[in-house]
PDB file of C-alpha atoms in Angstrom:
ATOM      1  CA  UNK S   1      54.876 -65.570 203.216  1.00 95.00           C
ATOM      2  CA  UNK S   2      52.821 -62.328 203.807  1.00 96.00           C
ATOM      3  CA  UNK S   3      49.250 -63.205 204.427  1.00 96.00           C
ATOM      4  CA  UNK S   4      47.692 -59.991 202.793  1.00 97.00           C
ATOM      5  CA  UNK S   5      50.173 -59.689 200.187  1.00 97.00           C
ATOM      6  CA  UNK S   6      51.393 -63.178 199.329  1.00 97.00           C
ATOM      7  CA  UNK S   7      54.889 -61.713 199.162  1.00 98.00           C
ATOM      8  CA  UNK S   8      58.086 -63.070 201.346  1.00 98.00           C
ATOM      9  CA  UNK S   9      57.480 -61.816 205.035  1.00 98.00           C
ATOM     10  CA  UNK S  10      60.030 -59.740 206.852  1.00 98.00           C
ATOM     11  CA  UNK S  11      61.818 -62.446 207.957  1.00 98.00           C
ATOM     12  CA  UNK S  12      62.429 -63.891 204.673  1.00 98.00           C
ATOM     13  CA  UNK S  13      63.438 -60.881 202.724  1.00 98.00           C
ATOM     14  CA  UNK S  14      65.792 -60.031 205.244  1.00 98.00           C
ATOM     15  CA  UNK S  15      67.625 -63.875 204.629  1.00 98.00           C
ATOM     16  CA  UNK S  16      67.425 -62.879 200.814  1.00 98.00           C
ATOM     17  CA  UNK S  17      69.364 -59.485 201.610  1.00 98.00           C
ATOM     18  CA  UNK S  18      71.665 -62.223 203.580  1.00 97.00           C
ATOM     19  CA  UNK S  19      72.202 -64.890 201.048  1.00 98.00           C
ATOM     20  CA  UNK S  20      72.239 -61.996 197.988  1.00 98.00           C
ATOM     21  CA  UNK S  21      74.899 -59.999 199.730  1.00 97.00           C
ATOM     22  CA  UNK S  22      77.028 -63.359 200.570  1.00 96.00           C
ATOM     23  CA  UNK S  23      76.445 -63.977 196.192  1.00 97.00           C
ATOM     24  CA  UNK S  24      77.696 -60.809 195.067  1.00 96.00           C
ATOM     25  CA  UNK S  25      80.891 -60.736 197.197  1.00 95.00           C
ATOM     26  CA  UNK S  26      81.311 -64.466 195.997  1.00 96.00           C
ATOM     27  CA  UNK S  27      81.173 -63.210 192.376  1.00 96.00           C
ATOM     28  CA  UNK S  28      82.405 -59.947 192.698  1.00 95.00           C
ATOM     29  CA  UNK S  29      78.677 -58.082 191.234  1.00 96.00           C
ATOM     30  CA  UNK S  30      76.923 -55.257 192.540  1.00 96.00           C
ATOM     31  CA  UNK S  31      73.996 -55.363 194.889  1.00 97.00           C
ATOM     32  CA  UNK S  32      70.775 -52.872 195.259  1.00 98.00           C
ATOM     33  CA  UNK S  33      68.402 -52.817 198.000  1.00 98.00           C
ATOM     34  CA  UNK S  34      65.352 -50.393 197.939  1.00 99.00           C
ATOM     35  CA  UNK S  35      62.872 -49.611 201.232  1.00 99.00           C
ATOM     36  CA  UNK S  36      59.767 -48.591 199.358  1.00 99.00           C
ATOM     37  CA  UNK S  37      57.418 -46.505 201.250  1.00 98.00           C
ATOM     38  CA  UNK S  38      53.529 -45.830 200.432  1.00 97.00           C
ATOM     39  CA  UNK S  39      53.357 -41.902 200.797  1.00 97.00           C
ATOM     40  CA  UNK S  40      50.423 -40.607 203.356  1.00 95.00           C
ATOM     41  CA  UNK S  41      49.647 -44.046 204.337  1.00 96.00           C
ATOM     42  CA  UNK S  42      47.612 -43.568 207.683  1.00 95.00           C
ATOM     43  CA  UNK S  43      45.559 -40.793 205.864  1.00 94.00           C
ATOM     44  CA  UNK S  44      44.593 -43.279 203.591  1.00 93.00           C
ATOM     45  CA  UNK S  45      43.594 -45.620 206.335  1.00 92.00           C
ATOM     46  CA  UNK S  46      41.969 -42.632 208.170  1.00 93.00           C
ATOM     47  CA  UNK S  47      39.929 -41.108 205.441  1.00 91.00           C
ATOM     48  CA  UNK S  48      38.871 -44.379 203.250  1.00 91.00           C
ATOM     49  CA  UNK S  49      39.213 -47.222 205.988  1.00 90.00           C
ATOM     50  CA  UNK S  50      41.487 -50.122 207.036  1.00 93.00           C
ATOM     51  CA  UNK S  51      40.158 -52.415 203.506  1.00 93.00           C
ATOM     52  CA  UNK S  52      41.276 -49.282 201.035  1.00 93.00           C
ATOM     53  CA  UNK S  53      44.714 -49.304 202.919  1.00 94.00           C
ATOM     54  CA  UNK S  54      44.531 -52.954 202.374  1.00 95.00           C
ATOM     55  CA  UNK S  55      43.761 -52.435 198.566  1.00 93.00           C
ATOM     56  CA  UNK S  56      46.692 -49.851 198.139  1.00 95.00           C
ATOM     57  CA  UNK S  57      48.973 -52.816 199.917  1.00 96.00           C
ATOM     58  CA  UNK S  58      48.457 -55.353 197.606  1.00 96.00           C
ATOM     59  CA  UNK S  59      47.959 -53.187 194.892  1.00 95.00           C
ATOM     60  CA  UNK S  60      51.502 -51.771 195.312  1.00 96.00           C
ATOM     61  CA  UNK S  61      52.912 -55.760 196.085  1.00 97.00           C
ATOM     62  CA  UNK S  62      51.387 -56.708 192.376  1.00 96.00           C
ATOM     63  CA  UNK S  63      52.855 -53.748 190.748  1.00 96.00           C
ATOM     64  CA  UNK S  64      56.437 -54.708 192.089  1.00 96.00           C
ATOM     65  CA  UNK S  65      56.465 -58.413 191.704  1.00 94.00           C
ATOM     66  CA  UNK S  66      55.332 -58.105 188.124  1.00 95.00           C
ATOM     67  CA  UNK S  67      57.361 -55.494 187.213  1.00 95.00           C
ATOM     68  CA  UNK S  68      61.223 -57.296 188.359  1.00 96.00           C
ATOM     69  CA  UNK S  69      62.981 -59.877 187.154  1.00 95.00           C
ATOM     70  CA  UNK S  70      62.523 -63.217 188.212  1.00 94.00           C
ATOM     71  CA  UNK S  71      65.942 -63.352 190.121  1.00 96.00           C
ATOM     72  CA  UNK S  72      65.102 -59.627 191.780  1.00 98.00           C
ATOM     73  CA  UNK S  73      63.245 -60.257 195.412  1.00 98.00           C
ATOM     74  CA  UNK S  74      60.222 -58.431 196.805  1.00 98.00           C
ATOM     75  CA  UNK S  75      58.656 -58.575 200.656  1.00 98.00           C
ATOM     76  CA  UNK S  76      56.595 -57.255 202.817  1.00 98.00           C
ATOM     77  CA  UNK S  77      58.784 -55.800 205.226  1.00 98.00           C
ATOM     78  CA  UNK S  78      56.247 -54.641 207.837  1.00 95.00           C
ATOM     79  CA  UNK S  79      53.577 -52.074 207.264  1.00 94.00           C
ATOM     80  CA  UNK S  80      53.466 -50.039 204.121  1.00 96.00           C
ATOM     81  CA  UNK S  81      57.045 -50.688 203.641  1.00 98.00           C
ATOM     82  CA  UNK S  82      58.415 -53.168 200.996  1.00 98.00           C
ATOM     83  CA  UNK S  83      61.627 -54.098 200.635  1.00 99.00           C
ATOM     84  CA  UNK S  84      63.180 -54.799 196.956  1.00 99.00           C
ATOM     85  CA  UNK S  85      66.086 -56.981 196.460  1.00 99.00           C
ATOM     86  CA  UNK S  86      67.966 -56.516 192.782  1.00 99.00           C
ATOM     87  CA  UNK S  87      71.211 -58.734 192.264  1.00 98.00           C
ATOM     88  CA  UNK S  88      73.793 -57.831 189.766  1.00 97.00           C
ATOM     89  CA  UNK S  89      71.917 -54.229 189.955  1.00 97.00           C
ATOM     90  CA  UNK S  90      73.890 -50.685 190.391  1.00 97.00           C
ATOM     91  CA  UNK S  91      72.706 -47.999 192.438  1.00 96.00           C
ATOM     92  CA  UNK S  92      71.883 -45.968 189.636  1.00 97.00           C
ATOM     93  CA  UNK S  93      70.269 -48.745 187.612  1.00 98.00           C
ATOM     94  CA  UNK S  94      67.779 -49.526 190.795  1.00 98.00           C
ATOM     95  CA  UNK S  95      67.217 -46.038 190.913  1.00 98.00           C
ATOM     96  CA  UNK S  96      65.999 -45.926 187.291  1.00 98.00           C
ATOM     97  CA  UNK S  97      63.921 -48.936 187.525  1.00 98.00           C
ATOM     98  CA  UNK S  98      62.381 -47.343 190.912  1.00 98.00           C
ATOM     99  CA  UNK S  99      61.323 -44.135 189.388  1.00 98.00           C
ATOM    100  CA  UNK S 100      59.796 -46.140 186.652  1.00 97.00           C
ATOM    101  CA  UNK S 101      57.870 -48.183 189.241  1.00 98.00           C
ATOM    102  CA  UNK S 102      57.074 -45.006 190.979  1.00 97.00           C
ATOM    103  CA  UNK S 103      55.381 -43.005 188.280  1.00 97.00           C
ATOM    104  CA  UNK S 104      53.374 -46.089 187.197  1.00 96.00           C
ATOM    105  CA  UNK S 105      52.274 -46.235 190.539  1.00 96.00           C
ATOM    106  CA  UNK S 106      50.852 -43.010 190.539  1.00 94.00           C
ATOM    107  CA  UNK S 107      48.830 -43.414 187.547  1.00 94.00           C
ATOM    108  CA  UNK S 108      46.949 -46.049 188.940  1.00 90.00           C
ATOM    109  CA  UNK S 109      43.515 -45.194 189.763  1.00 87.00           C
ATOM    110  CA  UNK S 110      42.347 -47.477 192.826  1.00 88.00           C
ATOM    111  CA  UNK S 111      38.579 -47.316 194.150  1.00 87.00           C
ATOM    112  CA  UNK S 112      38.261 -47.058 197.786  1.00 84.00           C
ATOM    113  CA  UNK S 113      35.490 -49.267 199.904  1.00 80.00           C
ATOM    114  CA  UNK S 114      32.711 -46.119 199.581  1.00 82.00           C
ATOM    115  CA  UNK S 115      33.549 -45.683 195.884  1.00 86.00           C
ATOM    116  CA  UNK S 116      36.310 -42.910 195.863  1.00 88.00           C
ATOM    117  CA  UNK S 117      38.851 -42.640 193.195  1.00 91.00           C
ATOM    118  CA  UNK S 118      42.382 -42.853 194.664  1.00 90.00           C
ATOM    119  CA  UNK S 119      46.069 -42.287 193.380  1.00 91.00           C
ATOM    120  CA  UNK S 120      48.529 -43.359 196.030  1.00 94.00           C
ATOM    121  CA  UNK S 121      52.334 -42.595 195.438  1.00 96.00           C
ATOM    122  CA  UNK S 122      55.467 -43.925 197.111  1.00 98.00           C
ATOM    123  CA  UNK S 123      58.835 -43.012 198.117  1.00 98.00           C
ATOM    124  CA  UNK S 124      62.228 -45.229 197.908  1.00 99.00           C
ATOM    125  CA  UNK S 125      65.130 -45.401 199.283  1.00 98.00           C
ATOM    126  CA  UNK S 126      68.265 -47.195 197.677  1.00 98.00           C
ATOM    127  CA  UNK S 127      71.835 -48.783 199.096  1.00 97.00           C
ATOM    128  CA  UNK S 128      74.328 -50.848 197.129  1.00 96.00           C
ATOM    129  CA  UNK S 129      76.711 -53.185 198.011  1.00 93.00           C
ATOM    130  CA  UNK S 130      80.049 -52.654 197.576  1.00 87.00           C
ATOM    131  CA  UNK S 131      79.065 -49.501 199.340  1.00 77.00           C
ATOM    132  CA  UNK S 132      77.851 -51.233 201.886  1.00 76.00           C
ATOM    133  CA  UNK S 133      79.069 -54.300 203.115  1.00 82.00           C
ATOM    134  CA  UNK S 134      76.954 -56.243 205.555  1.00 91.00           C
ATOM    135  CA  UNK S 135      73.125 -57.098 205.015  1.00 93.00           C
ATOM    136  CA  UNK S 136      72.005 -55.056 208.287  1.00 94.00           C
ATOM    137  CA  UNK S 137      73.932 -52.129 207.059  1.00 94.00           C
ATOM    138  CA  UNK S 138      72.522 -52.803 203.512  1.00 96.00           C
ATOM    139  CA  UNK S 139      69.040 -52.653 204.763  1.00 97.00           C
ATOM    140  CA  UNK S 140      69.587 -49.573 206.931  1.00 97.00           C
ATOM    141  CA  UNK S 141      71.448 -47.361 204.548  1.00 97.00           C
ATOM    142  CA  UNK S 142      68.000 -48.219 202.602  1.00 98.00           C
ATOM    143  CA  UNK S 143      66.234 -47.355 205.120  1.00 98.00           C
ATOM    144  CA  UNK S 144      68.271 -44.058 206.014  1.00 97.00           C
ATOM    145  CA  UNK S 145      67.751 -42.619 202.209  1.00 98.00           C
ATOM    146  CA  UNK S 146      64.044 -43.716 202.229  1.00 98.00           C
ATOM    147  CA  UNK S 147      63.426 -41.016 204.720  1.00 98.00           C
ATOM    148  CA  UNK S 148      65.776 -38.731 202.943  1.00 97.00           C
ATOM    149  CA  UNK S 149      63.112 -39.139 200.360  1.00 98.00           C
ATOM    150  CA  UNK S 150      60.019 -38.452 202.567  1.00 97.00           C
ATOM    151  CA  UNK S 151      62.048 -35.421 204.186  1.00 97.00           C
ATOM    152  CA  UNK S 152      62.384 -34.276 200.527  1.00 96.00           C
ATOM    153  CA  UNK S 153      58.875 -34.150 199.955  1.00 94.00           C
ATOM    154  CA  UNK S 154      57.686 -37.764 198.974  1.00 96.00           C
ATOM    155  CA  UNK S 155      56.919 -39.738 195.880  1.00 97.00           C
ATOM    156  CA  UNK S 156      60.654 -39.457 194.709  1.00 97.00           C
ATOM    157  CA  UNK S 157      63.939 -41.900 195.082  1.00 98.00           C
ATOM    158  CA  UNK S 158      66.999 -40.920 196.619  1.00 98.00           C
ATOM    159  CA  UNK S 159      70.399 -43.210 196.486  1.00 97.00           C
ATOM    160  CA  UNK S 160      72.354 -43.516 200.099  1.00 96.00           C
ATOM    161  CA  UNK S 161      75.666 -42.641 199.867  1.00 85.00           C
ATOM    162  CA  UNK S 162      78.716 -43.041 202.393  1.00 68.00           C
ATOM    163  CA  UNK S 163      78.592 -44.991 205.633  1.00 55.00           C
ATOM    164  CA  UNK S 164      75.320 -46.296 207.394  1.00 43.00           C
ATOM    165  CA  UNK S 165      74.526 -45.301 211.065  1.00 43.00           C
TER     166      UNK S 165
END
């Protein structure tokens, strides 16, 4: 477990991504994993302190693990990066529910440790078995349309498509 967050750590997300992957070939269902980013993260640290970056972190964690399903996994996957898990989810679906996530997230106003009002935003990045078909390449092919997302400007979600590097 994450120690700020209370979320799975990055080793035990990345298992989930394992065992998932090894359930949806068994029964033949589609897979999503998102790499969620927090936009401008180290200016947030810079400007408001380590304990606001903190803040946004767990913040972000509550907003995600409240707002799946109670089969769909969430970690801390190092960082400012979380990584979502969705079973039996579509690309496009994940997308959908991601956007959702996103623009709630941007409406919430946090207070930093000297009393400034905040609005932090994210950026995602989605991959879907049976695109992909091992949990490395899963997780990369996330990870690979995440920073299509920050290239594109930020606080969006963009869907990998074809092969991961």
């Amino acid at each position: 477990t994450d120690s700020l967050t209370g979320l799975l750590n990055h080793r035990a997300i990345t298992e989930l991504v394992d065992r998932e992957l090894d359930r949806a070939i068994r029964q033949d269902q589609s897979l999503s994993v998102v790499m969620v980013d927090i936009d401008h993260f180290k200016q947030i640290n810079d400007s408001h302190g380590h304990p606001s970056g903190d803040r946004v972190i767990r913040r972000l964690s509550t907003l995600l693990n409240t707002r799946l399903r109670k089969y769909d996994g969430v970690g801390r996957y190092g960082g400012e990066e979380f990584l979502v898990v969705l079973p039996a989810t579509a690309a496009e679906d994940a997308v959908r529910l991601m956007d959702r996530l996103r623009r709630q997230f941007a409406e919430i106003a946090m207070t930093t440790e000297n009393g400034d009002t905040v609005h932090c935003q994210f950026s995602a990045g989605v991959a879907a078995y049976p695109a992909q078909i091992a949990p490395q390449q899963l997780i990369n092919a996330a990870d690979a349309a995440l920073y299509r997302a920050k290239e594109a400007g930020r606080n969006r979600v963009e869907v990998h498509h074809g092969d991961a590097e």
